[in-house]
XYZ file of C-alpha atoms in Angstrom:
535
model
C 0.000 0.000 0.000
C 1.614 3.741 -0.649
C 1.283 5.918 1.519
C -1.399 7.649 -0.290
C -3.724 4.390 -0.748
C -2.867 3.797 3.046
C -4.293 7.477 3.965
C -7.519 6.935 1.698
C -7.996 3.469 3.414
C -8.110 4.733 6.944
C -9.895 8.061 6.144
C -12.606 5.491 4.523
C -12.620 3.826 6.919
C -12.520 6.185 9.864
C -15.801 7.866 8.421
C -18.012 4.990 7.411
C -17.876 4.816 11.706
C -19.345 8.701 11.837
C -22.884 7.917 12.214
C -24.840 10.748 13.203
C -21.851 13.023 14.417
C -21.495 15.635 11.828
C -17.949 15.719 10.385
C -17.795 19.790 11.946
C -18.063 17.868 15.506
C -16.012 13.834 14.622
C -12.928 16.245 13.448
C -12.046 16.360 17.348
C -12.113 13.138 18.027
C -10.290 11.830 15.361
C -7.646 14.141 15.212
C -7.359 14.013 19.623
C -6.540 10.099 18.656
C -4.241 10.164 15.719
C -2.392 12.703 17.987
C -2.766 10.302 20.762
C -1.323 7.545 18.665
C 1.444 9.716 17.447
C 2.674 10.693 20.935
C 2.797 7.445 22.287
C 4.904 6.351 19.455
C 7.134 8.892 19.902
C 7.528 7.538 23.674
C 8.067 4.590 22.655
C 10.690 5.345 20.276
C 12.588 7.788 22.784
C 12.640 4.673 25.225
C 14.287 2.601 22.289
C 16.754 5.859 21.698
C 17.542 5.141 25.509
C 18.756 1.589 25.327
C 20.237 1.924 22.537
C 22.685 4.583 24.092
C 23.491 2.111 26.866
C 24.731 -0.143 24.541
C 27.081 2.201 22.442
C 30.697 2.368 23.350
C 30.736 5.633 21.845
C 27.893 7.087 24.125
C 28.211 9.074 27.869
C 25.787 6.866 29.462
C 27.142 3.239 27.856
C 27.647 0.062 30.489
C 29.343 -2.981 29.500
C 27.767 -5.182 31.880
C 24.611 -6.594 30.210
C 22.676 -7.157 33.419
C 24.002 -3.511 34.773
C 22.932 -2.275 31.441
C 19.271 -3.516 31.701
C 18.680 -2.445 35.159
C 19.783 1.337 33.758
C 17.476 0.482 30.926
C 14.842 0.309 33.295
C 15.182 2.924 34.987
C 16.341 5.469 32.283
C 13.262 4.380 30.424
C 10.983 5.332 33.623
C 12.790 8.625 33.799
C 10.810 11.708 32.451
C 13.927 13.836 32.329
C 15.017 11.577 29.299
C 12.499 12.644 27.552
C 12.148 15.658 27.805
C 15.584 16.272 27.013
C 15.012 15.585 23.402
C 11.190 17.465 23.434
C 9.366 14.106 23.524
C 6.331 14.204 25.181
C 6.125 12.320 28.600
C 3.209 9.587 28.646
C 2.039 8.175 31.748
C 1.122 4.144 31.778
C -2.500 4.636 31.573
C -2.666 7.091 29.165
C -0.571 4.714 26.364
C -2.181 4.130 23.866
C -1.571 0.719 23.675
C -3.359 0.491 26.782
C -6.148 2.054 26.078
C -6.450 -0.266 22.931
C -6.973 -3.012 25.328
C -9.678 -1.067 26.464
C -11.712 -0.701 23.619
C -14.479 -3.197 24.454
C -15.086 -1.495 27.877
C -18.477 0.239 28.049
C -16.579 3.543 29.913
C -13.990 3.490 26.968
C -15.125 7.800 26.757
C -14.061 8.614 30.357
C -10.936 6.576 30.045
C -10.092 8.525 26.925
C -10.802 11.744 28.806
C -8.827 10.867 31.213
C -6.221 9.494 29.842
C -5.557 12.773 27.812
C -6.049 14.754 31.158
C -3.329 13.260 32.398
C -0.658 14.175 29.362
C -1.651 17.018 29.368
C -0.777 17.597 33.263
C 2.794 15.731 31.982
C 3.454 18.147 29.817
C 2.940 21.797 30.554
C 2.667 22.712 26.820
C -0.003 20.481 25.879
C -2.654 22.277 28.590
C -5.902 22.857 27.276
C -5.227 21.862 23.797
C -5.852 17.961 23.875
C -9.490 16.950 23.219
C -11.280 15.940 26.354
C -14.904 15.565 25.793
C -14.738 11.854 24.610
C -18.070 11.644 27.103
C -20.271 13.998 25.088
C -19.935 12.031 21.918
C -23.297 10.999 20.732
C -21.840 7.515 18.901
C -23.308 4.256 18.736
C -22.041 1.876 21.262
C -18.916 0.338 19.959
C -18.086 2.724 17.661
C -15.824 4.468 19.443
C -13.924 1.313 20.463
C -13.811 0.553 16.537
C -12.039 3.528 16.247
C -9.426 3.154 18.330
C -8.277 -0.259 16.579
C -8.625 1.165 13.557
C -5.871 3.932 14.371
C -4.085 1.234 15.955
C -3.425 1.139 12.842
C -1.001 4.137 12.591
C 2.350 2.851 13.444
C 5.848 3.956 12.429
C 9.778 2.764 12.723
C 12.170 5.719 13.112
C 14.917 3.409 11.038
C 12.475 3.399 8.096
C 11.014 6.766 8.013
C 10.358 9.965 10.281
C 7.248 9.915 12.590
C 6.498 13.413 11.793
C 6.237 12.919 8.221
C 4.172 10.229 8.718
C 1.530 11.333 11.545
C 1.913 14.993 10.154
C 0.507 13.876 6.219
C -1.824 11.466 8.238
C -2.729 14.450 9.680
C -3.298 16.794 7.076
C -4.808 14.725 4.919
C -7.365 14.453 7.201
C -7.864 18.313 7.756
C -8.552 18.103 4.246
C -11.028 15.341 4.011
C -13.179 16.786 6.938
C -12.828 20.868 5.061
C -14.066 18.427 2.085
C -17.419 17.129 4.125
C -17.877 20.459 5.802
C -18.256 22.480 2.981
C -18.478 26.437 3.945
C -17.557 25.937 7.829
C -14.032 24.529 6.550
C -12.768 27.949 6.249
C -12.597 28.660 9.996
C -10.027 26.057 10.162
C -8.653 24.696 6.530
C -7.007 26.498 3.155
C -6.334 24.026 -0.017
C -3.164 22.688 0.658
C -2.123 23.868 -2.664
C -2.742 27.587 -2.207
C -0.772 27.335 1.075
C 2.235 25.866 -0.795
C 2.013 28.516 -3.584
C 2.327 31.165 -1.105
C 5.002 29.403 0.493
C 6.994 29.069 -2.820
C 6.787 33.112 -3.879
C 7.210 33.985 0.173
C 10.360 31.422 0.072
C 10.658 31.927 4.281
C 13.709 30.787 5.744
C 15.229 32.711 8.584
C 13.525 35.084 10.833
C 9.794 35.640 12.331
C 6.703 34.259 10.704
C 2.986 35.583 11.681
C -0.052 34.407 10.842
C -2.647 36.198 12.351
C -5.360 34.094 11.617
C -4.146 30.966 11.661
C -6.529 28.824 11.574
C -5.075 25.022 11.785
C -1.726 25.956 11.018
C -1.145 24.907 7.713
C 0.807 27.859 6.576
C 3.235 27.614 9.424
C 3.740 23.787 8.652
C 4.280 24.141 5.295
C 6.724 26.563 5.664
C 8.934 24.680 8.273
C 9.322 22.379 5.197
C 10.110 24.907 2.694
C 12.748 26.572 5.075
C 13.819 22.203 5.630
C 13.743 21.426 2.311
C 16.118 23.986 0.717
C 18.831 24.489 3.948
C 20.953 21.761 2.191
C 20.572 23.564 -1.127
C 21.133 26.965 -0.083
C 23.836 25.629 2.178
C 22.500 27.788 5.057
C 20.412 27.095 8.271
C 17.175 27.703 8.010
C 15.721 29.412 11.593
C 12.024 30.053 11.872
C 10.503 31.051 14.716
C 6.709 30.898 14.474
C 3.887 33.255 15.897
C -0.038 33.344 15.325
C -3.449 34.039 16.472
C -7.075 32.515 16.172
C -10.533 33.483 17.188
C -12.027 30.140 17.252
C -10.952 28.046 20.873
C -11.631 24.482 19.003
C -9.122 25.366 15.938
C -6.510 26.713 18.258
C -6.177 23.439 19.254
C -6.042 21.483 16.163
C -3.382 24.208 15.415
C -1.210 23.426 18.612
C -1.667 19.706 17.844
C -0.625 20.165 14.171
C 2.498 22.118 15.219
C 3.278 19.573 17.899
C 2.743 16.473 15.251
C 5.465 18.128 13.152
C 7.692 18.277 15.789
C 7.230 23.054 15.736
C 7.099 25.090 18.740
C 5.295 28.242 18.367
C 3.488 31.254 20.231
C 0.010 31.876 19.360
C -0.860 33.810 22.229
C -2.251 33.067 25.689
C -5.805 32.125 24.463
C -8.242 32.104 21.332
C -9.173 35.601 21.057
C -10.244 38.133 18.030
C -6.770 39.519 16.447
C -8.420 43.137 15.612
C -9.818 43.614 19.177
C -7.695 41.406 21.094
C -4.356 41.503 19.095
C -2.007 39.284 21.114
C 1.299 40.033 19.454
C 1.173 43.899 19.500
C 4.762 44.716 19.750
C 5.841 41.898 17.122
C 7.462 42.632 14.153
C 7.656 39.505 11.674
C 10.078 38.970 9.089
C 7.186 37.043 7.104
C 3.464 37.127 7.468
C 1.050 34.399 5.777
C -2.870 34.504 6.009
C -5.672 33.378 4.446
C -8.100 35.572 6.868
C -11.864 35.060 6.327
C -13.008 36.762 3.070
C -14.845 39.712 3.160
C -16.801 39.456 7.086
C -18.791 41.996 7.632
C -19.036 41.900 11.633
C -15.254 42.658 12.311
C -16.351 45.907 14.610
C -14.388 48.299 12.756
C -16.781 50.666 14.340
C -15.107 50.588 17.792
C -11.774 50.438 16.028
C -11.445 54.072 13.780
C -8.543 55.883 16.052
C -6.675 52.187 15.820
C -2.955 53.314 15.137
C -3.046 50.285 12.367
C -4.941 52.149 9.554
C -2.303 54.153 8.181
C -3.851 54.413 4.489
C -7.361 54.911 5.872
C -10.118 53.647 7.843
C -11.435 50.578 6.892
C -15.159 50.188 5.730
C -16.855 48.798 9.350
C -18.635 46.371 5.918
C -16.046 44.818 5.074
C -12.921 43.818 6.710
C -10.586 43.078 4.043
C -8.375 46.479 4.279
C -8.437 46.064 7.731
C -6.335 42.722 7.480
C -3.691 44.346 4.801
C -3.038 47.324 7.009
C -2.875 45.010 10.368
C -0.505 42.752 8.343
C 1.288 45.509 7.065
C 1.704 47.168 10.907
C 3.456 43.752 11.896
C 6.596 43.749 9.320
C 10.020 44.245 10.226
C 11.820 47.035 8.419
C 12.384 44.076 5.906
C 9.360 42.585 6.331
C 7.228 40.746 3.470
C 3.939 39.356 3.860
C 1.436 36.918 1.430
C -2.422 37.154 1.922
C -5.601 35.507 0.670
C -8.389 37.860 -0.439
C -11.435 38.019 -2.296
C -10.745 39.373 -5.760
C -13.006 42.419 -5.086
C -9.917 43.992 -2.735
C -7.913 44.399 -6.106
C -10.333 46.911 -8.010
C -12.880 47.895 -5.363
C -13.811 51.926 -4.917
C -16.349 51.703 -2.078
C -16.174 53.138 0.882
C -12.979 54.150 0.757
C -11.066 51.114 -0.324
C -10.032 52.530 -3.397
C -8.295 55.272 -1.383
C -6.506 52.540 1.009
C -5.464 50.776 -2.090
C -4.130 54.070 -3.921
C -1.781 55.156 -0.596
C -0.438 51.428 -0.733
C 0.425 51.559 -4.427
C 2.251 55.207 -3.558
C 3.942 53.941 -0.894
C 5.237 51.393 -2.602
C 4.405 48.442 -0.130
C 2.669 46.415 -3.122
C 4.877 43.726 -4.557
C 3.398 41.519 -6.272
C -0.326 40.689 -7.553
C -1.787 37.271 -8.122
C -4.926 36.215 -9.700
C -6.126 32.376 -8.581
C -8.684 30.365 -10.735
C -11.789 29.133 -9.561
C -12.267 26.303 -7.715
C -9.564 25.679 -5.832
C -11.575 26.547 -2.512
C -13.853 23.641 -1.041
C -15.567 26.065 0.936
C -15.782 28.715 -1.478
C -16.448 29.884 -5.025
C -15.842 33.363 -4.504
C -12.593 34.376 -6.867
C -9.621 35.163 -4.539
C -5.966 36.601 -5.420
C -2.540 36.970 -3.544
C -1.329 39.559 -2.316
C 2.367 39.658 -1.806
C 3.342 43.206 0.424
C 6.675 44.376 0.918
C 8.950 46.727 3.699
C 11.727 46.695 1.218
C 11.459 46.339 -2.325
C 15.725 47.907 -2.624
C 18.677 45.542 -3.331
C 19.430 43.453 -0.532
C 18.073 40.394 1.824
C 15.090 40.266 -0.114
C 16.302 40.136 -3.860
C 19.394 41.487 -5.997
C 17.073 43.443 -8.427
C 15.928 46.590 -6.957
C 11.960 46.850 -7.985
C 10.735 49.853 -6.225
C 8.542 51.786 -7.960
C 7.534 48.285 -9.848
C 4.538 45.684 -8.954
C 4.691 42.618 -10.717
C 1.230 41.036 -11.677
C 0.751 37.552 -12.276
C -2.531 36.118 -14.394
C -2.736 32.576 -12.825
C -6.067 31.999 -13.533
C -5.423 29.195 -15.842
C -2.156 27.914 -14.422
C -3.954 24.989 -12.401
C -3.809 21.741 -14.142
C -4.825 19.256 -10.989
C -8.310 18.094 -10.301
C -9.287 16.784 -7.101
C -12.835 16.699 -7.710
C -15.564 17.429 -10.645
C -15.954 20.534 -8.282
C -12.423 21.417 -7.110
C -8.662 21.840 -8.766
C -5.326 22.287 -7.467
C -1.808 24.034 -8.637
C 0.318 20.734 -9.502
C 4.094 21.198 -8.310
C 4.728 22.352 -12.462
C 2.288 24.634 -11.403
C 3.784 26.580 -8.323
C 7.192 26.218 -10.266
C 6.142 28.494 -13.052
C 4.581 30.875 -11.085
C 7.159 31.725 -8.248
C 9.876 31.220 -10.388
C 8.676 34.269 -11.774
C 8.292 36.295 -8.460
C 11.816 35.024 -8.298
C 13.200 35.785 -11.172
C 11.873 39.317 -11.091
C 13.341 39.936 -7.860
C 16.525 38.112 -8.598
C 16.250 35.875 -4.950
C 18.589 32.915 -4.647
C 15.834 31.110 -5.423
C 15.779 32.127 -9.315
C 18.286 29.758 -10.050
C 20.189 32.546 -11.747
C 17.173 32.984 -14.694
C 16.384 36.587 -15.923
C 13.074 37.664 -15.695
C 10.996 38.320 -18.835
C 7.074 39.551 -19.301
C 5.152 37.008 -20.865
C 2.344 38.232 -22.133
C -1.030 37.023 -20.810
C 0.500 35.498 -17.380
C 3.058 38.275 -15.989
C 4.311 42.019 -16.513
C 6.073 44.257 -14.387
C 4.508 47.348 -14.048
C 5.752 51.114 -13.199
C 3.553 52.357 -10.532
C 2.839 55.379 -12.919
C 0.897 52.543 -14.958
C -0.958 51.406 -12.260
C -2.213 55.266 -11.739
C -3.142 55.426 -15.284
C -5.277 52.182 -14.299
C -7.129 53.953 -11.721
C -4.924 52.100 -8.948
C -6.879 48.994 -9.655
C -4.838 45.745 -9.364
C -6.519 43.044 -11.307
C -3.176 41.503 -13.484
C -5.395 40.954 -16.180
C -5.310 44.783 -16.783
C -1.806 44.432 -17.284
C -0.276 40.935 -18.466
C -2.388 41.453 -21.967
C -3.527 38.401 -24.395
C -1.550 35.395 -24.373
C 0.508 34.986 -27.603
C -1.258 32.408 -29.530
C 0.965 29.783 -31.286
C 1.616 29.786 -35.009
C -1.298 27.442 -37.300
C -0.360 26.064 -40.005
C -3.950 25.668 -41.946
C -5.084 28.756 -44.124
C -7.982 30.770 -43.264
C -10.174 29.405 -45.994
C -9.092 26.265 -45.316
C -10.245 26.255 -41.281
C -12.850 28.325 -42.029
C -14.430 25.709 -44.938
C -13.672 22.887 -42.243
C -15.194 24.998 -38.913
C -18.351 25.708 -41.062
C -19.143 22.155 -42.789
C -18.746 21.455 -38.156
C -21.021 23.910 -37.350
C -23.559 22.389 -40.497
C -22.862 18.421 -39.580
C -23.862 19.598 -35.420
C -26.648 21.337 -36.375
C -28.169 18.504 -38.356
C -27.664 16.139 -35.982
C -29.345 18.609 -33.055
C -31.773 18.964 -35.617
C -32.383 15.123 -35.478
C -32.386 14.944 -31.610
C -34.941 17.705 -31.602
C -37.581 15.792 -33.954
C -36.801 12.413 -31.327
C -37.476 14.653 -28.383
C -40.905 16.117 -29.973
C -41.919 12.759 -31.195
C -41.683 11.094 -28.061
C -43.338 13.976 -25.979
C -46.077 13.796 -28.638
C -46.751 9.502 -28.451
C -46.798 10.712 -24.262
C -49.619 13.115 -25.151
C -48.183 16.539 -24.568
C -48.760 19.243 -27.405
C -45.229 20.430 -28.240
C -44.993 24.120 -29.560
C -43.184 24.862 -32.431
């Protein structure tokens, strides 16, 4: 089985046991066990670590004698200060979850989950209050849960073979996915298309410094971009540092976000509680190196009206209608002097004139804090169909950490509405990695990062341009790319004009002969049925 096939398997699995529990509510559950799972495995393969070090010559705590050795092995083993050494989380006996496993059949199999969980958590200081606890209020037939439990069993890992993170952390956020899938609009509070996260990564390309994501959601953009930063230290040759900061409103995704940054092995700061970033902004004095959101589109109820003297709107008040200004200008507030940031928004932020927006939008664009401009297809949200675009802001646009091209007084727009070539469903597509490679090697390029693979930038016409901000006046400040990127070149054809234009109509005359046909079937049959068909 890959590891795909084995993911589809156990999500298949794992929801034909639902029942009646809506997905918005069995999320919990099933996420509190995987991480269950993947915490006792990690305690388990920590204790192995242990031994292991008794045995080698080479190690501080090795002993020769074999009987000497396993006593230590014992009690080394027993020893929470082992553990938490190397960041592994301490699990008590009773809260293993091989034990509970052998549990499953009991009829109090809920409370002994809740407790169990209670009791890591009072282990391990930086798990409180983010486990799932409420086992008890589950409204599941009996058994069910128990079925559960041996199916994660399932779950299981070898640290020789491969990396537990990778594999609890894809488990993971493969099922974030499936459940933003069943959920439908709700999976926005919590969930972005994996694919759009990894696009921003690629053009954001963060690697040393802060990151901030002040709505955070599940913490898929922090995840992803501890891999980007992993993924390209050994090419770049550098060390890649990140440390990670965020916020959320909602209490229940805060903790799938603190799980999801635990499974992958991340520690990060998302505050002291769940709490609304424009009235309760818990990271006032930080200023990130890198900020990545996908912040709720367009919410109407953000109370900008108890918010106008807020030091944050320095191009204008935002609309108290519509809170998509608001999040640019609180994004923009939390960069570093070299500070860039990449944002999800509706597509109506890049041309809209109401109340005031267009005025927000013009002292950007003259300040020069727009970088870059990207406009998404459809259907790459599950949650979603409104259009939505990228914006990419910027502290420092001069030669330097950020690029070796200077580009102020220069946005670059990309036209990616028909760079997405995946399908996951009839309803929803997805950038492929060809995808993401075409469109931030152009960011890239442009900006001449060491990420550009030494390639010169170039407009191509109907995907990117770079633009003077003196042509984005002349466009009214609007920043839709397809104002700027043009047609797309079309390739050469061979066949004459007379020639396609014989074929195309002798087409046209064959289809409408034959829907000519199908139209005479259709009225015959109504007719023999005894309905009078109009003509």
């Amino acid at each position: 089985m890959t590891n795909e096939e084995f993911k589809k398997t156990l999500w298949e699995a794992a929801d034909k046991l639902r029942g009646s529990v809506a997905a918005a509510t069995y999320k919990y559950p099933v996420l509190g066990l995987v991480f269950l799972k993947y915490v006792s495995d990690m305690f388990d393969a920590q204790g192995r670590v242990i031994g292991k070090s008794l045995a080698e010559p080479t190690s501080e705590y090795y002993i020769e004698d074999e009987d000497a050795r396993a006593a230590a092995a014992e009690q080394f083993t027993a020893d929470k200060t082992f553990y938490d050494a190397d960041n592994v989380f301490w699990v008590p006996p009773n809260a293993h979850f091989k034990t509970l496993l052998t549990q499953a059949a009991a009829p109090d199999l809920a409370q002994r989950l809740d407790k169990a969980l209670g009791e890591i958590e009072a282990e391990n200081p930086s798990l409180k209050g983010v486990l799932y606890r409420e086992f008890s209020r589950l409204e599941l037939e009996p058994g069910k849960l128990g079925e559960l439990v041996q199916l994660l069993a399932r779950l299981s890992f070898d640290p020789d073979r491969h990396g537990s993170r990778d594999v609890f952390g894809e488990v993971y956020e493969y099922f974030l996915g499936q459940f933003a899938l069943k959920e439908g609009a709700r999976a926005g509070e919590f969930y972005t298309p994996k694919s759009v996260v990894n696009l921003l990564v690629e053009i954001l390309a963060p690697f040393k410094g802060t990151i901030y994501d002040p709505a955070c959601g599940s913490g898929g953009m922090f995840v992803q971009s501890a891999k980007f930063k992993d993924a390209h230290a050994a090419k770049l040759k550098k060390k890649g540092d990140l440390a990670i900061y965020g916020q959320e409103m909602m209490a229940a995704t805060r903790r799938l976000a603190l799980m999801n940054l635990a499974v992958h092995g991340l520690h990060g700061d998302l505050g002291n509680t769940y709490g609304d970033t424009f009235a309760n902004d818990q990271h006032k004095t930080l200023r990130a190196d890198y900020v990545l959101a996908n912040p709720p589109f367009n919410i109407s109820d953000w109370g900008g009206d108890k918010l106008a003297d807020d030091p944050r709107w320095v191009y204008g008040i935002p609309p108290k209608g519509n809170a998509n200004f608001a999040w640019l200008q609180h994004m923009l507030a939390r960069l570093s002097s070299r500070g860039r940031a990449g944002i999800v928004l509706a597509n109506g932020s890049m041309s809209s004139q109401q109340s005031g927006e267009g005025e927000i939008r013009r002292g950007m664009v003259q300040d020069d804090v727009v970088e870059c401009m990207v406009a998404l297809p459809g259907q790459l949200f599950s949650n979603t169909q409104i259009p939505a675009c990228l914006w990419f802001l910027s502290r420092d646009k001069a030669t330097g950490d950020n690029g070796r091209i200077d580009r102020r007084g220069q946005i670059l727009f990309i036209d990616a509405r028909k760079a997405a070539s995946g399908r996951i469903s009839r309803t929803q597509i997805e950038f492929t990695e060809g995808d993401m490679q075409r469109i931030a090697q152009a960011y890239h390029c442009w900006r001449g990062t060491d990420f550009s693979n030494g390639e010169e930038y170039a407009d191509e016409p109907g995907f990117c341009f770079s633009a003077s901000l003196e042509e984005v006046e002349k466009h009214g400040f609007v920043l839709t790319p397809g104002r700027y990127v043009g047609a797309q070149v079309e390739e050469d054809d061979d066949e004459a004009f007379n020639e396609k234009m014989e074929r195309l109509t002798a087409q046209l005359a064959e289809q409408m002969e034959h829907g000519a046909a199908l139209d005479a079937a259709i009225r015959e049959k109504l007719a023999a049925l005894g309905y009078e068909v109009a003509r």
